[in-house]
Amino acid sequence: MDATALWQRYQQWLYFHEGLGFYLDVSRMRFDDAFVKGLQPKFEKAFADMAELEKGAIANPDENRMVGHYWLRNPKLAPTPEIETEIVETIEQIEVFAEKIRTGAIHPPKATRFTDIISIGIGGSALGPEFVADALSPEFPPLKIHFIDNSDPAGIDRTLTHLRNNLASTLVLVISKSGGTPEPRNGMIEVKKAYAGHNLDFANYAIAITMPGSKLDETAKSENWLARFPMFDWVGGRTSEMSTVGLVPAALQGIDIRAMLDGAKEMDDATRIPDIKQNPAALLALSWYFAGNGRGEKDMVVLPYKDSLLLFSRYLQQLVMESLGKEKDLDGNVVHQGIAVYGNKGSTDQHAYVQQLREGVANFFVTFIEVLEDRKGSSPEIDPGITSGDYLSGFLQGTRQALYENQRDSITVTIPQVNPRTVGALIALYDRAVGFYGSLVNVNAYHQPGVEAGKKAAAVILDLQKQVVEVLHTEKTPLSLEEVAQKAGVSDQIEAVYKIIRHLHANGRGIVLQGNFGEPSSLKISAQ
């Protein structure tokens, strides 16, 4: 396509939202009008499906629950007055509480102000708050946030070590819908022990963000924690950033949560329009479908050209892959759907994997995230008439062009600046795009049976560990791996037994190994 025709295509497919100053360019996705026309019936169904979803239809039959994250930014859409009231009152409670914390009206027993936050969560209860903190937290926030988002002992130690002098002025957010998810539960127990080790009453520092009546809620209530905020059963983890999960930590950091909600609401309004070309989320879903032939045959590479948006690709990784990565469609057919997502940031990646993107395997499409504002205030010149921001913009445009010349497709999302409103809009845009794409390929974008399967498998391993330890403490003489497995009643799981024993031995857990470590079957195992 020559330059004139390409310019015409750019104008034909450019989406602009005046209120948000938001642009979406899908002109470098090489679909034609016939492709769009062929998808029109699927989109009509997707628009109808989304309308029903927002009215309160049961969107997750596996759990018999509604999917209502859209109501969080526009409570008037909620299907019942009770839900509307609950949303409105919860946001007000968050604002009042955060203000009291920031001003010192609520303060720790041994300090005049809280200075830090430890946020304990996993998956959607961590990725959203981490992304928003990285993107929007002020340079000198009223409270500095730290995350424990894994069951990694060394990671927990590192966070607690960084805070060792400030623990007496550090709030702890424990975020878990059920209160039983192992990772946040483990983090809570470890942090609780750390507070006890400093003679601090954990209850004076702890906030629970959980479902009313959950294990965590009952613990917080019985121990008289500092505060409790509700999670709603109609909000899934990966779409929970606009709920208490994301709003509580954001408000405590001094981030304008009303602006985030307003930006999301405005984008929601735009993505309700039942017209592909006038709906930015529909344009994204259309582009994803085209890129991967409706089968996820190409990966989504997300390249934000702004340091503060570094974690956006990680946030989208869960949103897209957990929502769309499904073995079966809604009719029970085995389809193995999904779109793989990865990315870091521009222009860093031009010195990393753009070489392969341009000349290697063409198994991807790129999403560039462009921010028009370089920085607050003016920029010095690096070269005559050229700033560092000009270079960054040039790198984006040049990479986009170089990829297109080699038949590599790309999407460009442009926002005027990184602020609470635009970040809220980005989150809402991709929430909706995932919903549309799920409808296009006929999968349930709102459940995650694979995640649940992984949790169950982990529980089986932990039960097996208890059996193995009991066998070793019962036996008086060293045993082979095969003998341990046999006595534990799991002769078909020798490899799992070996890995359990190796881990216990490496951590000084009272297990003695003798023999050739390179030949596991030669090992003799005993308990100290």
XYZ file of C-alpha atoms in Angstrom:
528
model
C 0.000 0.000 0.000
C 1.520 3.349 -0.990
C 1.852 6.299 1.396
C -1.249 8.100 0.108
C -3.454 5.020 0.409
C -2.026 4.287 3.867
C -2.814 7.837 4.998
C -6.371 7.416 3.753
C -6.670 4.105 5.622
C -5.330 5.766 8.783
C -8.031 8.424 8.608
C -10.707 5.870 7.756
C -10.002 3.720 10.815
C -8.815 6.303 13.363
C -10.984 6.446 16.490
C -10.885 9.608 18.627
C -12.669 10.311 21.900
C -12.721 14.047 22.494
C -13.657 13.921 26.166
C -10.750 11.660 27.057
C -8.313 12.938 24.428
C -7.983 9.261 23.500
C -6.973 7.878 20.091
C -7.068 4.320 18.762
C -5.346 3.497 15.475
C -5.994 0.062 13.947
C -4.970 1.073 10.405
C -1.842 -1.098 10.578
C -3.955 -4.211 11.063
C -4.379 -5.459 7.506
C -8.021 -6.534 7.569
C -10.281 -5.412 4.721
C -13.907 -4.297 4.574
C -15.096 -7.788 3.627
C -13.534 -9.216 6.804
C -15.302 -6.620 8.938
C -18.612 -7.241 7.187
C -18.246 -10.992 7.734
C -17.853 -10.470 11.481
C -20.861 -8.169 11.776
C -23.302 -10.911 12.923
C -20.880 -12.024 15.645
C -20.529 -8.434 16.818
C -24.285 -7.933 16.921
C -24.447 -10.895 19.281
C -21.475 -9.534 21.298
C -23.188 -6.153 21.729
C -26.378 -7.901 22.845
C -24.458 -10.197 25.215
C -22.749 -7.208 26.816
C -26.044 -5.371 27.264
C -27.477 -8.409 29.064
C -24.356 -8.708 31.203
C -24.738 -5.155 32.440
C -28.400 -5.763 33.268
C -27.382 -8.533 35.673
C -27.582 -11.700 33.575
C -25.839 -14.726 35.066
C -22.598 -14.559 33.108
C -20.723 -17.194 35.071
C -22.952 -20.285 35.269
C -20.143 -22.283 36.908
C -20.484 -20.101 40.001
C -24.058 -18.887 39.390
C -23.039 -15.261 39.702
C -23.416 -12.007 37.865
C -20.481 -10.049 36.465
C -20.914 -6.429 37.462
C -17.590 -4.606 37.450
C -19.195 -2.025 35.136
C -21.561 -1.006 37.945
C -18.599 0.020 40.103
C -18.001 3.124 37.969
C -21.687 3.788 37.314
C -23.744 2.493 40.258
C -27.000 3.598 38.592
C -26.587 0.644 36.224
C -26.731 -1.850 39.093
C -29.675 -4.263 38.774
C -31.006 -3.593 42.281
C -31.222 -0.509 44.532
C -29.405 -2.463 47.247
C -26.335 -3.046 45.065
C -26.347 0.599 43.942
C -26.437 1.798 47.552
C -23.712 -0.625 48.574
C -21.374 0.629 45.838
C -21.981 4.308 46.612
C -21.601 3.900 50.367
C -18.443 1.811 50.028
C -16.701 4.477 47.920
C -17.654 7.116 50.490
C -16.323 4.931 53.310
C -13.028 4.480 51.462
C -12.621 8.235 50.992
C -13.431 9.019 54.627
C -11.118 6.325 55.939
C -8.226 7.280 53.644
C -8.546 10.935 54.630
C -8.403 10.041 58.335
C -5.306 7.920 57.747
C -3.554 10.599 55.684
C -4.289 13.375 58.198
C -3.376 11.292 61.239
C -6.901 11.280 62.667
C -6.415 7.501 62.640
C -2.848 6.689 63.603
C -0.824 3.785 64.992
C -0.279 3.413 68.761
C 3.426 4.271 68.604
C 3.475 6.970 65.895
C 1.579 10.120 64.934
C 1.017 8.982 61.342
C 1.054 5.867 59.217
C 3.923 6.145 56.741
C 3.783 2.916 54.727
C 1.481 0.192 53.461
C 2.057 -3.520 52.974
C -0.505 -4.820 50.490
C -0.899 -8.602 50.590
C -2.752 -10.194 47.670
C -2.388 -12.449 44.644
C -3.486 -12.303 41.006
C -6.094 -9.618 40.436
C -5.786 -8.549 44.065
C -2.171 -7.596 43.386
C -1.668 -6.874 39.685
C -4.205 -4.039 39.485
C -3.026 -2.228 42.629
C 0.619 -2.696 41.575
C -0.017 -1.293 38.091
C -1.952 1.708 39.427
C 0.636 2.427 42.125
C 3.455 2.357 39.588
C 1.521 4.530 37.146
C -0.093 7.066 39.466
C 1.426 7.187 42.941
C 2.873 10.651 43.682
C 6.645 11.031 43.964
C 6.160 11.661 47.684
C 2.955 9.838 48.596
C 1.363 10.264 52.023
C 1.894 6.514 52.443
C 4.406 4.509 50.447
C 3.116 1.136 49.280
C 4.949 -2.218 49.253
C 3.565 -5.478 47.896
C 3.674 -9.085 49.022
C 2.152 -10.897 46.046
C 3.712 -14.330 46.259
C 4.384 -17.129 48.699
C 8.149 -16.628 48.252
C 9.818 -16.505 51.706
C 12.794 -14.520 50.415
C 10.463 -11.990 48.794
C 8.504 -11.609 52.031
C 11.764 -11.174 53.947
C 12.964 -8.501 51.529
C 9.780 -6.462 51.975
C 9.854 -6.774 55.760
C 13.571 -5.928 55.868
C 12.974 -2.747 53.886
C 10.340 -1.793 56.454
C 12.112 -2.927 59.607
C 12.494 0.643 60.918
C 8.959 1.661 59.924
C 6.918 -1.372 60.919
C 5.346 0.546 63.808
C 3.870 3.000 61.291
C 2.955 0.556 58.521
C -0.613 -0.371 57.584
C -1.279 -3.887 56.302
C -3.940 -4.562 53.665
C -4.930 -8.212 53.427
C -6.853 -8.700 50.178
C -8.570 -12.035 49.607
C -12.095 -12.708 48.418
C -12.535 -15.990 50.270
C -9.895 -15.525 52.912
C -8.717 -19.046 52.163
C -6.485 -18.468 49.132
C -3.067 -19.794 50.234
C -0.786 -16.982 49.025
C -2.442 -14.037 50.845
C -3.141 -16.245 53.839
C 0.527 -17.232 54.035
C 1.641 -13.621 53.638
C -0.735 -12.504 56.369
C 0.523 -15.128 58.811
C 4.177 -14.263 58.138
C 3.577 -10.517 58.485
C 1.526 -11.074 61.615
C 4.459 -12.975 63.156
C 6.816 -10.154 62.157
C 4.625 -7.628 63.980
C 4.502 -9.844 67.046
C 8.302 -10.067 66.908
C 8.403 -6.257 67.253
C 5.865 -6.329 70.117
C 3.215 -4.764 67.903
C -0.450 -5.785 68.044
C -1.224 -6.680 64.422
C -4.907 -5.788 64.828
C -3.988 -2.097 65.234
C -2.411 -2.094 61.761
C -4.520 -4.552 59.761
C -7.263 -3.924 57.205
C -9.267 -6.739 55.613
C -10.589 -6.416 52.064
C -12.747 -9.485 51.600
C -16.233 -10.918 51.126
C -18.514 -10.344 54.118
C -18.671 -13.560 56.132
C -15.450 -15.019 54.697
C -12.756 -16.627 56.857
C -10.732 -13.434 56.620
C -13.733 -11.283 57.513
C -14.451 -13.420 60.567
C -10.801 -13.234 61.660
C -10.721 -9.453 61.262
C -13.973 -9.114 63.170
C -12.968 -11.393 66.049
C -9.519 -9.775 66.398
C -10.935 -6.250 66.062
C -8.805 -5.179 63.111
C -8.518 -1.509 62.236
C -11.015 -1.713 59.345
C -12.882 -4.054 56.992
C -13.969 -3.291 53.422
C -16.278 -5.518 51.357
C -15.529 -7.375 48.137
C -18.529 -8.292 46.002
C -19.206 -11.758 44.610
C -20.127 -10.195 41.252
C -16.636 -8.765 40.724
C -13.938 -11.126 39.466
C -10.335 -10.684 40.567
C -8.972 -9.578 37.211
C -11.656 -6.887 36.881
C -11.512 -5.709 40.499
C -9.265 -2.651 40.294
C -12.258 -0.288 40.515
C -13.552 -2.104 43.610
C -12.208 -1.914 47.165
C -9.316 -4.084 45.951
C -7.841 -1.192 43.998
C -9.554 1.861 45.438
C -8.444 1.405 49.058
C -4.689 1.253 48.319
C -5.019 3.997 45.680
C -6.853 6.377 48.022
C -4.319 5.778 50.786
C -1.544 6.793 48.376
C -3.332 10.043 47.580
C -4.478 8.949 44.096
C -7.733 10.546 42.924
C -10.043 7.529 42.844
C -13.045 9.561 41.661
C -11.065 10.574 38.572
C -10.178 6.923 37.927
C -13.832 5.948 38.199
C -14.902 8.860 35.993
C -12.390 7.932 33.293
C -13.585 4.327 33.366
C -17.231 5.436 33.222
C -16.570 7.647 30.206
C -14.818 4.812 28.393
C -17.644 2.445 29.342
C -20.094 4.851 27.744
C -18.013 4.882 24.552
C -17.729 1.096 24.430
C -21.496 0.572 24.686
C -22.098 2.025 21.222
C -23.253 -0.902 19.016
C -21.167 0.159 16.022
C -17.744 -1.387 15.409
C -16.111 1.730 13.975
C -17.474 3.981 16.717
C -16.550 1.616 19.563
C -12.866 1.400 20.567
C -13.238 -1.893 22.463
C -14.968 -3.443 19.452
C -12.100 -2.228 17.232
C -9.613 -3.929 19.564
C -11.602 -7.175 19.581
C -11.894 -7.028 15.795
C -8.118 -6.571 15.495
C -7.364 -9.434 17.888
C -9.730 -11.706 15.971
C -8.122 -10.787 12.663
C -4.556 -11.187 13.947
C -5.104 -14.693 15.279
C -7.819 -15.935 12.908
C -10.175 -16.110 15.872
C -7.939 -18.827 17.296
C -5.274 -16.871 19.152
C -2.671 -17.894 16.578
C -0.603 -14.766 17.268
C 0.684 -13.336 20.538
C -0.167 -9.852 21.771
C 3.007 -7.832 22.425
C 2.228 -4.759 24.543
C 4.757 -1.913 24.364
C 3.935 1.153 26.481
C 6.249 4.032 25.615
C 6.227 5.418 29.150
C 8.102 4.168 32.207
C 5.077 4.644 34.458
C 3.065 2.191 32.320
C 5.667 -0.585 32.578
C 3.311 -2.876 34.510
C 0.413 -2.440 32.099
C 1.515 -5.429 30.015
C 1.687 -7.549 33.172
C -1.772 -6.386 34.186
C -3.147 -7.205 30.718
C -1.444 -10.580 30.787
C -3.800 -11.773 33.507
C -6.869 -9.954 32.204
C -6.544 -11.363 28.688
C -5.054 -14.796 29.317
C -7.168 -15.783 32.315
C -10.331 -14.515 30.628
C -9.788 -16.005 27.175
C -7.559 -19.025 27.769
C -10.217 -21.752 27.805
C -10.260 -25.426 26.833
C -13.963 -25.503 25.971
C -16.384 -23.055 24.428
C -19.864 -22.298 25.728
C -21.289 -25.255 23.798
C -18.875 -27.706 25.414
C -16.641 -28.113 22.351
C -12.888 -28.459 22.903
C -11.435 -25.312 21.307
C -8.267 -24.393 23.292
C -8.814 -20.657 22.948
C -6.660 -17.810 24.218
C -4.235 -15.028 23.339
C -0.732 -15.018 24.822
C 0.345 -11.587 26.107
C 3.835 -10.299 26.839
C 5.690 -7.023 26.797
C 7.920 -4.613 28.636
C 8.229 -1.025 27.436
C 9.511 1.185 24.658
C 12.100 2.135 23.760
C 13.864 -0.433 25.959
C 12.551 -3.259 23.804
C 14.064 -1.788 20.671
C 17.347 -2.939 22.164
C 15.864 -6.269 23.222
C 13.340 -8.236 21.182
C 12.286 -5.864 18.386
C 14.973 -7.489 16.219
C 12.971 -10.717 16.300
C 9.670 -8.898 15.943
C 10.812 -7.373 12.667
C 12.779 -10.231 11.153
C 11.960 -13.404 13.077
C 8.870 -15.554 13.446
C 5.760 -13.532 12.547
C 3.700 -15.004 15.378
C 2.579 -11.775 17.047
C 0.924 -8.400 16.710
C 2.024 -5.313 18.626
C 0.047 -2.858 20.709
C 1.915 0.422 21.113
C 0.782 2.607 24.016
C 1.669 6.225 23.248
C 1.544 9.120 25.720
C 1.522 12.557 24.117
C 2.796 14.513 27.124
C 6.548 14.036 27.626
C 6.775 15.439 31.145
C 5.361 18.148 33.378
C 6.946 21.388 32.219
C 9.374 22.057 29.400
C 12.175 19.781 28.242
C 15.797 20.695 27.552
C 17.129 20.193 24.048
C 19.323 17.124 23.526
C 20.165 18.145 19.961
C 19.221 21.450 18.311
C 15.415 21.574 18.365
C 15.166 17.965 19.634
C 14.283 16.734 23.160
C 14.515 13.283 24.738
C 10.727 13.058 24.376
C 11.075 13.693 20.653
C 13.455 10.760 20.495
C 10.973 8.543 22.348
C 8.189 9.520 19.959
C 10.482 8.965 17.002
C 11.416 5.507 18.278
C 7.732 4.552 18.498
C 6.872 5.846 15.036
C 9.994 4.329 13.518
C 9.401 0.914 15.066
C 5.771 0.928 13.980
C 6.822 1.739 10.412
C 9.660 -0.802 10.349
C 7.308 -3.540 11.532
C 4.614 -2.654 9.009
C 7.129 -2.696 6.157
C 7.803 -6.335 7.048
C 4.089 -7.246 7.216
C 3.953 -7.136 11.019
C 0.603 -5.781 12.248
C 0.198 -3.259 15.053
C -2.353 -1.263 17.027
C -1.568 2.136 18.560
C -3.400 3.410 21.642
C -2.715 7.082 22.419
C -3.560 8.983 25.594
C -2.774 12.635 26.340
C -0.978 11.956 29.637
C -0.793 9.367 32.401
C -3.275 10.433 35.059
C -6.047 8.777 37.085
C -8.650 9.500 34.431
C -6.713 8.041 31.513
C -5.591 5.009 33.513
C -9.215 4.356 34.493
C -10.154 4.631 30.825
C -7.437 2.160 29.754
C -8.600 -0.380 32.320
C -12.224 -0.015 31.174
C -11.252 -0.247 27.499
C -9.561 -3.617 27.918
C -12.264 -4.916 30.292
C -14.762 -4.467 27.490
C -12.491 -5.650 24.666
C -11.971 -8.946 26.496
C -15.732 -9.317 26.945
C -16.397 -8.681 23.254
C -13.671 -11.060 22.111
C -14.957 -13.774 24.449
C -18.348 -13.485 22.779
C -16.802 -13.518 19.286
C -15.047 -16.838 19.986
C -17.896 -18.210 22.168
C -16.021 -18.729 25.445
C -16.878 -17.782 29.019
C -14.524 -14.893 29.762
C -15.583 -14.778 33.406
C -14.497 -18.062 34.922
C -11.091 -19.705 35.423
C -11.307 -23.477 35.874
C -7.611 -23.887 35.050
C -6.614 -21.694 37.994
C -8.817 -23.703 40.324
C -7.288 -26.943 38.996
C -3.815 -25.624 39.831
C -4.874 -24.772 43.377
C -6.331 -28.240 43.892
C -3.177 -29.905 42.548
C -1.031 -27.854 44.941
C -3.220 -28.931 47.858
C -2.680 -32.575 46.873
C 1.110 -32.073 46.970
C 0.951 -30.486 50.425
C -1.142 -33.398 51.716
C 1.397 -35.784 50.224
C 4.193 -33.932 52.025
C 2.506 -34.597 55.367
C 2.276 -38.298 54.524
C 5.947 -38.472 53.487
C 7.154 -36.735 56.662
C 5.040 -39.047 58.790
C 6.551 -42.106 57.078
C 10.114 -40.859 57.577
C 9.552 -40.093 61.257
C 7.984 -43.499 61.795
C 10.746 -45.549 60.156
C 13.957 -46.225 62.070
C 16.185 -47.061 59.105
C 16.913 -45.054 55.914
C 14.559 -45.719 53.014
C 14.835 -45.478 49.245
C 12.516 -43.165 47.331
C 10.538 -46.162 46.132
C 10.121 -47.388 49.710
C 8.997 -43.975 50.941
C 6.433 -43.738 48.137
C 5.207 -47.269 48.788
C 4.806 -46.728 52.518
C 3.015 -43.422 51.864
C 0.625 -45.316 49.586
C 1.639 -43.420 46.447
C 3.890 -45.785 44.495
C 2.882 -44.065 41.255
C 4.094 -40.651 42.477
C 7.796 -41.239 43.109
C 8.833 -38.069 41.293
C 6.544 -35.927 43.477
C 7.899 -37.648 46.590
C 11.467 -36.974 45.428
C 10.814 -33.270 44.863
C 9.150 -32.919 48.264
C 12.093 -34.586 49.984
C 14.655 -32.546 48.035
C 12.917 -29.303 49.008
C 12.700 -30.258 52.694
C 16.378 -31.248 52.714
C 17.492 -27.998 51.043
C 15.744 -25.995 53.742
C 17.084 -27.849 56.779
C 13.736 -29.393 57.621
C 15.118 -32.484 59.368
C 15.573 -34.689 56.279
C 18.906 -36.479 55.673
C 19.900 -37.617 52.169
C 22.743 -40.009 51.449
C 23.890 -41.222 48.047
C 24.476 -39.813 44.568
C 22.361 -36.662 44.192
C 22.563 -36.986 40.406
C 20.926 -40.412 40.608
C 17.805 -39.972 42.752
C 17.075 -43.715 42.876
C 20.364 -44.268 44.720
C 19.396 -41.994 47.609
C 18.682 -43.186 51.113
C 16.388 -40.952 53.128
C 15.870 -40.602 56.850
C 14.562 -38.080 59.338
C 16.714 -36.507 62.031
